[in-house]
Amino acid sequence: MTTFPMADVQRARVLVVGDIMLDRYWFGEVERISPEAPVPVVRVARREDRLGGAANVARNIAALGAQATLLGVVGDDEAGLKVEALSAEDRIAARLVVDPLLHTTLKMRVLGRQQQLLRIDFEEQPSANSLTQIHALFAAQLAHHDVVVLSDYAKGVLAQVELLIQAARAKGIPVFVDPKGHAYQRYQGATIITPNRAEMQDAVGRWSSEHELETRAQKLRQDLALEALLVTRSEQGMTLFQDGHRFHVEAMAHEVFDVSGAGDTVLATLAVMRAAGLAWDDAVRWANRAGGVAVGKLGTSVVTAGELE
C-alpha cells in the first residue's frame, strides 16, 4: 500500500449529515451483588463522554486530518451542550439545530472491569421544523465541500434522505451513505452505500456463495443507480462492487475487542480517501486498515493518520 496521502487528506472537505448521539460511559468495579435484587453493584470510578453516530463519523474524519463539517439535531439539554463542546475539541465545524422539544440521543453504558453490564438509551424523533432547518443548512454548506456523508441510524434526521441526495448530486458532489433498515430505495442515486453483512442480508436476503452475493449486490447497485456498493463483512473483510468490477480485501489480523463504531471509522476513511483523490480500490484498502484498528479499541473511538502508517 502507498504511504498515507497526508497533504491531499488535509485539503479534503467532508460534510457529514445524520443522527447525532452522545455515547456516555460509566466505568467501575463490581465487588458485590445488590441485597435489593440479584444484580451487580457497580461502584463508578470514571466517567467518559464520546461523540457517537454521525458525530463519530465526523470525529474520525477530523482525526485523519481532513476538514469535517457536521449537521444534525440536538436537544436543548446538557447532552446537547456536551456534543457541541466535544465537537469543538475535535476540530469539527458543527452546525447543530437545537430542538427544544427533543432530548439529545444518548446511549449510556455501564461497564464493570471493561465488560458492558447495561446500556440505557434516550432517543426521540426530531420535529418537522428541525428537518426544515437541516435542509436549509445543507443547501448552504454544499458548495464548500468535496464529499457528502449521510450517516443513518434511523433516529429521524434522514427521514427525507432522498432530497439531500438529489441536492448533492445536482451539484456533482459524491454522496456516501451508511444505510439503515431494508428500504434501500430511499438511497436511490447515491454514489455508494456501505451496508454491513447483516444490513445487506436484510436488504437482499441471505446468500450461499460468493457468486450469489455478487449477483444480488450488482442487482441492488443497478436498481439504486449507484456507482459502487461496499459490503463490510467483519472477519471476512470487505467487498466492493462496481460496474463489471469486484474488489475484495481480507480483514486485517487484529484482536477484536469491540465492534461498536467500526462502521463509522470505515465510512469516514473511505470518504476522506475519495475526497483526497484516491481510486476506489485504494480507498477501500485504507478503510479496511482503519476498521481493523478500530475494532481493537473500546467503544466508539477514532483512528488517526499515524495509526494507519
Short mmCIF file of C-alpha atoms in Angstrom, two decimals:
data_model
loop_
_atom_site.label_atom_id
_atom_site.label_comp_id
_atom_site.label_asym_id
_atom_site.label_seq_id
_atom_site.Cartn_x
_atom_site.Cartn_y
_atom_site.Cartn_z
CA MET A 1 0.00 0.00 0.00
CA THR A 2 1.19 3.52 -0.74
CA THR A 3 2.11 5.98 2.01
CA PHE A 4 -0.65 7.94 3.72
CA PRO A 5 -1.57 10.89 1.42
CA MET A 6 -1.47 13.50 4.20
CA ALA A 7 -1.26 16.61 2.04
CA ASP A 8 -4.29 15.61 -0.04
CA VAL A 9 -6.22 14.47 3.06
CA GLN A 10 -5.70 17.83 4.76
CA ARG A 11 -7.32 19.56 1.77
CA ALA A 12 -10.32 17.21 1.76
CA ARG A 13 -13.60 18.81 2.90
CA VAL A 14 -16.31 16.39 4.05
CA LEU A 15 -19.87 17.32 5.02
CA VAL A 16 -21.50 14.83 7.43
CA VAL A 17 -25.27 14.81 7.96
CA GLY A 18 -27.16 12.38 10.15
CA ASP A 19 -28.21 11.17 13.55
CA ILE A 20 -26.00 12.65 16.26
CA MET A 21 -25.58 10.79 19.53
CA LEU A 22 -23.67 11.15 22.73
CA ASP A 23 -22.05 7.94 23.99
CA ARG A 24 -21.71 8.08 27.77
CA TYR A 25 -19.55 5.51 29.55
CA TRP A 26 -19.52 4.81 33.29
CA PHE A 27 -16.57 2.61 34.24
CA GLY A 28 -16.41 0.88 37.60
CA GLU A 29 -15.77 -2.21 39.64
CA VAL A 30 -18.22 -4.96 40.61
CA GLU A 31 -17.48 -6.27 44.08
CA ARG A 32 -20.86 -7.45 45.33
CA ILE A 33 -24.44 -8.30 44.42
CA SER A 34 -27.21 -5.96 45.50
CA PRO A 35 -29.27 -7.06 48.53
CA GLU A 36 -32.33 -5.47 46.86
CA ALA A 37 -32.27 -7.61 43.69
CA PRO A 38 -29.97 -10.19 42.05
CA VAL A 39 -27.98 -7.57 40.14
CA PRO A 40 -24.33 -6.47 40.39
CA VAL A 41 -23.49 -3.24 42.20
CA VAL A 42 -21.12 -1.10 40.15
CA ARG A 43 -19.02 1.40 42.04
CA VAL A 44 -18.36 4.04 39.37
CA ALA A 45 -14.74 5.17 39.26
CA ARG A 46 -14.61 7.04 35.94
CA ARG A 47 -16.99 8.71 33.52
CA GLU A 48 -16.35 9.49 29.87
CA ASP A 49 -18.41 11.05 27.08
CA ARG A 50 -17.70 10.46 23.40
CA LEU A 51 -19.33 11.60 20.17
CA GLY A 52 -21.49 8.90 18.61
CA GLY A 53 -23.46 8.22 15.45
CA ALA A 54 -22.92 10.81 12.72
CA ALA A 55 -20.78 12.81 15.14
CA ASN A 56 -18.41 9.84 15.46
CA VAL A 57 -18.09 9.76 11.67
CA ALA A 58 -17.12 13.44 11.71
CA ARG A 59 -14.73 12.81 14.59
CA ASN A 60 -12.96 10.11 12.59
CA ILE A 61 -12.72 12.38 9.55
CA ALA A 62 -11.08 15.10 11.65
CA ALA A 63 -8.76 12.57 13.32
CA LEU A 64 -7.40 11.62 9.89
CA GLY A 65 -6.55 15.26 9.29
CA ALA A 66 -9.35 16.21 6.91
CA GLN A 67 -11.85 19.07 7.32
CA ALA A 68 -15.16 17.91 8.79
CA THR A 69 -18.46 19.77 8.98
CA LEU A 70 -21.30 18.18 10.96
CA LEU A 71 -25.03 18.83 10.54
CA GLY A 72 -27.54 17.32 12.93
CA VAL A 73 -30.15 17.86 15.62
CA VAL A 74 -29.63 18.00 19.39
CA GLY A 75 -31.88 18.90 22.28
CA ASP A 76 -31.72 21.97 24.47
CA ASP A 77 -30.08 19.97 27.25
CA GLU A 78 -26.83 19.00 28.93
CA ALA A 79 -26.08 16.26 26.40
CA GLY A 80 -26.55 18.68 23.51
CA LEU A 81 -24.11 21.13 25.06
CA LYS A 82 -21.66 18.26 25.53
CA VAL A 83 -21.92 17.34 21.85
CA GLU A 84 -21.15 20.94 20.93
CA ALA A 85 -18.15 21.09 23.29
CA LEU A 86 -16.70 17.75 22.16
CA SER A 87 -17.11 18.76 18.51
CA ALA A 88 -15.09 21.91 19.12
CA GLU A 89 -12.39 19.89 20.92
CA ASP A 90 -12.12 17.55 17.93
CA ARG A 91 -11.89 20.39 15.37
CA ILE A 92 -15.29 19.64 13.86
CA ALA A 93 -17.26 22.55 12.39
CA ALA A 94 -20.60 21.66 13.99
CA ARG A 95 -23.76 23.29 12.62
CA LEU A 96 -26.27 21.97 15.13
CA VAL A 97 -30.02 22.53 15.08
CA VAL A 98 -31.27 22.81 18.67
CA ASP A 99 -34.75 21.33 19.00
CA PRO A 100 -36.38 22.44 22.30
CA LEU A 101 -38.94 19.62 22.07
CA LEU A 102 -36.34 16.89 21.91
CA HIS A 103 -33.82 15.18 24.18
CA THR A 104 -30.41 14.64 22.60
CA THR A 105 -29.97 10.98 21.63
CA LEU A 106 -27.91 9.49 24.45
CA LYS A 107 -26.55 5.97 24.88
CA MET A 108 -25.36 5.37 28.43
CA ARG A 109 -23.25 2.28 29.05
CA VAL A 110 -22.30 0.91 32.46
CA LEU A 111 -19.13 -1.20 32.44
CA GLY A 112 -17.56 -3.31 35.15
CA ARG A 113 -13.98 -4.47 34.53
CA GLN A 114 -14.26 -3.49 30.85
CA GLN A 115 -17.38 -5.64 30.39
CA GLN A 116 -20.61 -3.89 29.40
CA LEU A 117 -23.28 -4.65 32.00
CA LEU A 118 -26.08 -2.34 30.91
CA ARG A 119 -26.97 0.15 28.18
CA ILE A 120 -29.68 2.78 28.59
CA ASP A 121 -30.92 4.66 25.50
CA PHE A 122 -32.65 8.05 25.38
CA GLU A 123 -33.95 8.96 21.94
CA GLU A 124 -36.75 10.93 20.28
CA GLN A 125 -37.63 11.93 16.72
CA PRO A 126 -36.82 15.50 15.59
CA SER A 127 -39.63 17.84 14.65
CA ALA A 128 -40.57 18.80 11.10
CA ASN A 129 -39.26 22.29 11.78
CA SER A 130 -35.84 20.89 12.74
CA LEU A 131 -35.68 18.90 9.49
CA THR A 132 -36.52 22.03 7.52
CA GLN A 133 -33.58 23.79 9.21
CA ILE A 134 -31.28 20.85 8.44
CA HIS A 135 -32.17 21.01 4.75
CA ALA A 136 -31.52 24.76 4.66
CA LEU A 137 -28.13 24.35 6.33
CA PHE A 138 -27.31 21.51 3.95
CA ALA A 139 -28.08 23.64 0.89
CA ALA A 140 -25.90 26.45 2.25
CA GLN A 141 -22.95 24.16 3.02
CA LEU A 142 -22.89 22.01 -0.13
CA ALA A 143 -20.77 24.27 -2.30
CA HIS A 144 -17.98 24.34 0.30
CA HIS A 145 -17.39 20.58 0.39
CA ASP A 146 -15.95 17.84 -1.81
CA VAL A 147 -17.95 14.89 -0.47
CA VAL A 148 -21.19 14.34 1.47
CA VAL A 149 -21.56 11.57 4.04
CA LEU A 150 -25.05 10.57 5.22
CA SER A 151 -24.96 8.60 8.48
CA ASP A 152 -28.34 6.94 9.01
CA TYR A 153 -29.08 5.47 12.44
CA ALA A 154 -32.86 5.62 11.92
CA LYS A 155 -33.34 8.37 14.54
CA GLY A 156 -35.19 10.66 12.13
CA VAL A 157 -32.72 13.27 10.85
CA LEU A 158 -32.51 11.50 7.47
CA ALA A 159 -36.26 10.94 7.17
CA GLN A 160 -36.13 12.82 3.84
CA VAL A 161 -32.77 11.50 2.72
CA GLU A 162 -33.90 11.45 -0.93
CA LEU A 163 -33.97 15.25 -1.02
CA LEU A 164 -30.42 15.51 0.33
CA ILE A 165 -29.10 13.01 -2.21
CA GLN A 166 -30.81 14.84 -5.07
CA ALA A 167 -29.45 18.22 -3.95
CA ALA A 168 -25.88 16.95 -3.69
CA ARG A 169 -25.91 15.07 -6.98
CA ALA A 170 -27.39 18.10 -8.75
CA LYS A 171 -24.16 19.90 -7.84
CA GLY A 172 -21.99 16.94 -8.81
CA ILE A 173 -20.94 16.14 -5.23
CA PRO A 174 -20.46 12.44 -4.37
CA VAL A 175 -22.73 11.03 -1.66
CA PHE A 176 -21.62 8.25 0.71
CA VAL A 177 -24.40 6.55 2.70
CA ASP A 178 -24.25 4.28 5.74
CA PRO A 179 -27.75 2.76 5.36
CA LYS A 180 -30.28 1.54 7.89
CA GLY A 181 -33.25 -0.81 7.59
CA HIS A 182 -34.16 -2.65 4.41
CA ALA A 183 -35.98 0.06 2.38
CA TYR A 184 -32.93 0.93 0.32
CA GLN A 185 -34.95 2.69 -2.41
CA ARG A 186 -34.60 5.80 -0.24
CA TYR A 187 -30.90 5.89 -1.18
CA GLN A 188 -31.54 5.92 -4.92
CA GLY A 189 -28.91 7.94 -6.76
CA ALA A 190 -26.27 7.98 -4.04
CA THR A 191 -22.67 7.37 -5.12
CA ILE A 192 -22.10 4.47 -2.73
CA ILE A 193 -23.79 2.73 0.19
CA THR A 194 -21.81 0.76 2.79
CA PRO A 195 -24.03 -1.87 4.46
CA ASN A 196 -22.53 -4.36 6.86
CA ARG A 197 -23.19 -8.07 6.40
CA ALA A 198 -26.39 -8.13 8.47
CA GLU A 199 -27.77 -5.00 6.79
CA MET A 200 -27.03 -6.44 3.35
CA GLN A 201 -28.88 -9.63 4.28
CA ASP A 202 -31.87 -7.55 5.40
CA ALA A 203 -31.88 -5.83 2.02
CA VAL A 204 -31.28 -8.73 -0.40
CA GLY A 205 -31.71 -11.92 1.66
CA ARG A 206 -29.10 -14.48 2.69
CA TRP A 207 -26.60 -15.75 0.13
CA SER A 208 -25.00 -19.18 -0.01
CA SER A 209 -22.00 -18.40 -2.22
CA GLU A 210 -19.77 -15.56 -3.35
CA HIS A 211 -21.35 -15.74 -6.79
CA GLU A 212 -24.82 -15.34 -5.29
CA LEU A 213 -23.65 -12.36 -3.23
CA GLU A 214 -22.16 -10.73 -6.31
CA THR A 215 -25.33 -11.27 -8.34
CA ARG A 216 -27.53 -9.74 -5.64
CA ALA A 217 -25.12 -6.91 -4.90
CA GLN A 218 -24.83 -5.92 -8.55
CA LYS A 219 -28.60 -6.02 -8.97
CA LEU A 220 -29.05 -3.78 -5.92
CA ARG A 221 -26.36 -1.42 -7.19
CA GLN A 222 -28.06 -1.17 -10.58
CA ASP A 223 -31.55 -0.80 -9.11
CA LEU A 224 -30.37 2.13 -6.96
CA ALA A 225 -28.21 3.68 -9.73
CA LEU A 226 -25.14 3.56 -7.50
CA GLU A 227 -21.59 3.97 -8.74
CA ALA A 228 -20.39 1.47 -6.13
CA LEU A 229 -21.56 -0.70 -3.24
CA LEU A 230 -19.30 -1.75 -0.37
CA VAL A 231 -20.30 -4.67 1.86
CA THR A 232 -18.37 -4.76 5.14
CA ARG A 233 -18.19 -8.35 6.31
CA SER A 234 -16.46 -8.38 9.73
CA GLU A 235 -13.89 -11.21 9.85
CA GLN A 236 -14.43 -11.83 6.12
CA GLY A 237 -13.10 -8.40 5.19
CA MET A 238 -14.98 -6.16 2.77
CA THR A 239 -16.09 -6.39 -0.85
CA LEU A 240 -16.55 -3.51 -3.30
CA PHE A 241 -18.88 -3.88 -6.26
CA GLN A 242 -18.80 -1.57 -9.29
CA ASP A 243 -19.97 -1.92 -12.86
CA GLY A 244 -18.12 -5.00 -14.12
CA HIS A 245 -15.73 -4.93 -11.16
CA ARG A 246 -15.45 -6.78 -7.86
CA PHE A 247 -12.69 -5.98 -5.39
CA HIS A 248 -12.26 -7.92 -2.15
CA VAL A 249 -9.86 -7.22 0.70
CA GLU A 250 -9.30 -9.59 3.60
CA ALA A 251 -9.80 -8.40 7.18
CA MET A 252 -6.70 -7.11 8.93
CA ALA A 253 -5.44 -9.59 11.55
CA HIS A 254 -6.31 -7.74 14.77
CA GLU A 255 -7.75 -8.94 18.04
CA VAL A 256 -11.40 -7.86 18.10
CA PHE A 257 -12.18 -6.04 21.33
CA ASP A 258 -15.29 -4.00 20.43
CA VAL A 259 -17.00 -3.58 17.04
CA SER A 260 -19.15 -0.58 18.07
CA GLY A 261 -18.32 2.43 15.92
CA ALA A 262 -16.09 0.48 13.50
CA GLY A 263 -18.56 1.11 10.67
CA ASP A 264 -18.27 4.84 11.33
CA THR A 265 -14.48 4.60 11.01
CA VAL A 266 -14.70 2.67 7.75
CA LEU A 267 -17.18 5.13 6.24
CA ALA A 268 -15.14 8.15 7.35
CA THR A 269 -11.90 6.75 5.96
CA LEU A 270 -13.48 5.76 2.65
CA ALA A 271 -14.98 9.23 2.18
CA VAL A 272 -11.75 11.01 3.13
CA MET A 273 -9.64 8.93 0.76
CA ARG A 274 -12.01 9.50 -2.13
CA ALA A 275 -12.11 13.22 -1.37
CA ALA A 276 -8.30 13.13 -1.40
CA GLY A 277 -8.39 11.75 -4.94
CA LEU A 278 -7.64 8.05 -4.41
CA ALA A 279 -9.10 5.35 -6.62
CA TRP A 280 -11.91 3.21 -5.18
CA ASP A 281 -9.75 0.13 -4.59
CA ASP A 282 -7.07 2.13 -2.77
CA ALA A 283 -9.71 3.93 -0.68
CA VAL A 284 -11.16 0.55 0.33
CA ARG A 285 -7.72 -0.71 1.36
CA TRP A 286 -7.26 2.26 3.71
CA ALA A 287 -10.80 1.90 5.06
CA ASN A 288 -10.18 -1.78 5.76
CA ARG A 289 -6.97 -0.97 7.62
CA ALA A 290 -8.75 1.70 9.69
CA GLY A 291 -11.59 -0.69 10.54
CA GLY A 292 -9.06 -3.26 11.72
CA VAL A 293 -7.54 -0.74 14.12
CA ALA A 294 -10.95 0.47 15.37
CA VAL A 295 -12.19 -2.97 16.49
CA GLY A 296 -9.19 -3.25 18.79
CA LYS A 297 -10.41 -0.29 20.86
CA LEU A 298 -13.15 0.01 23.47
CA GLY A 299 -16.37 1.70 22.39
CA THR A 300 -16.77 4.41 19.79
CA SER A 301 -13.26 5.56 19.01
CA VAL A 302 -11.16 7.20 16.31
CA VAL A 303 -8.26 6.08 14.17
CA THR A 304 -5.57 8.64 13.41
CA ALA A 305 -3.37 9.03 10.37
CA GLY A 306 -0.38 7.95 12.48
CA GLU A 307 -2.03 4.64 13.32
CA LEU A 308 -2.53 3.84 9.62
CA GLU A 309 1.05 4.47 8.51
#
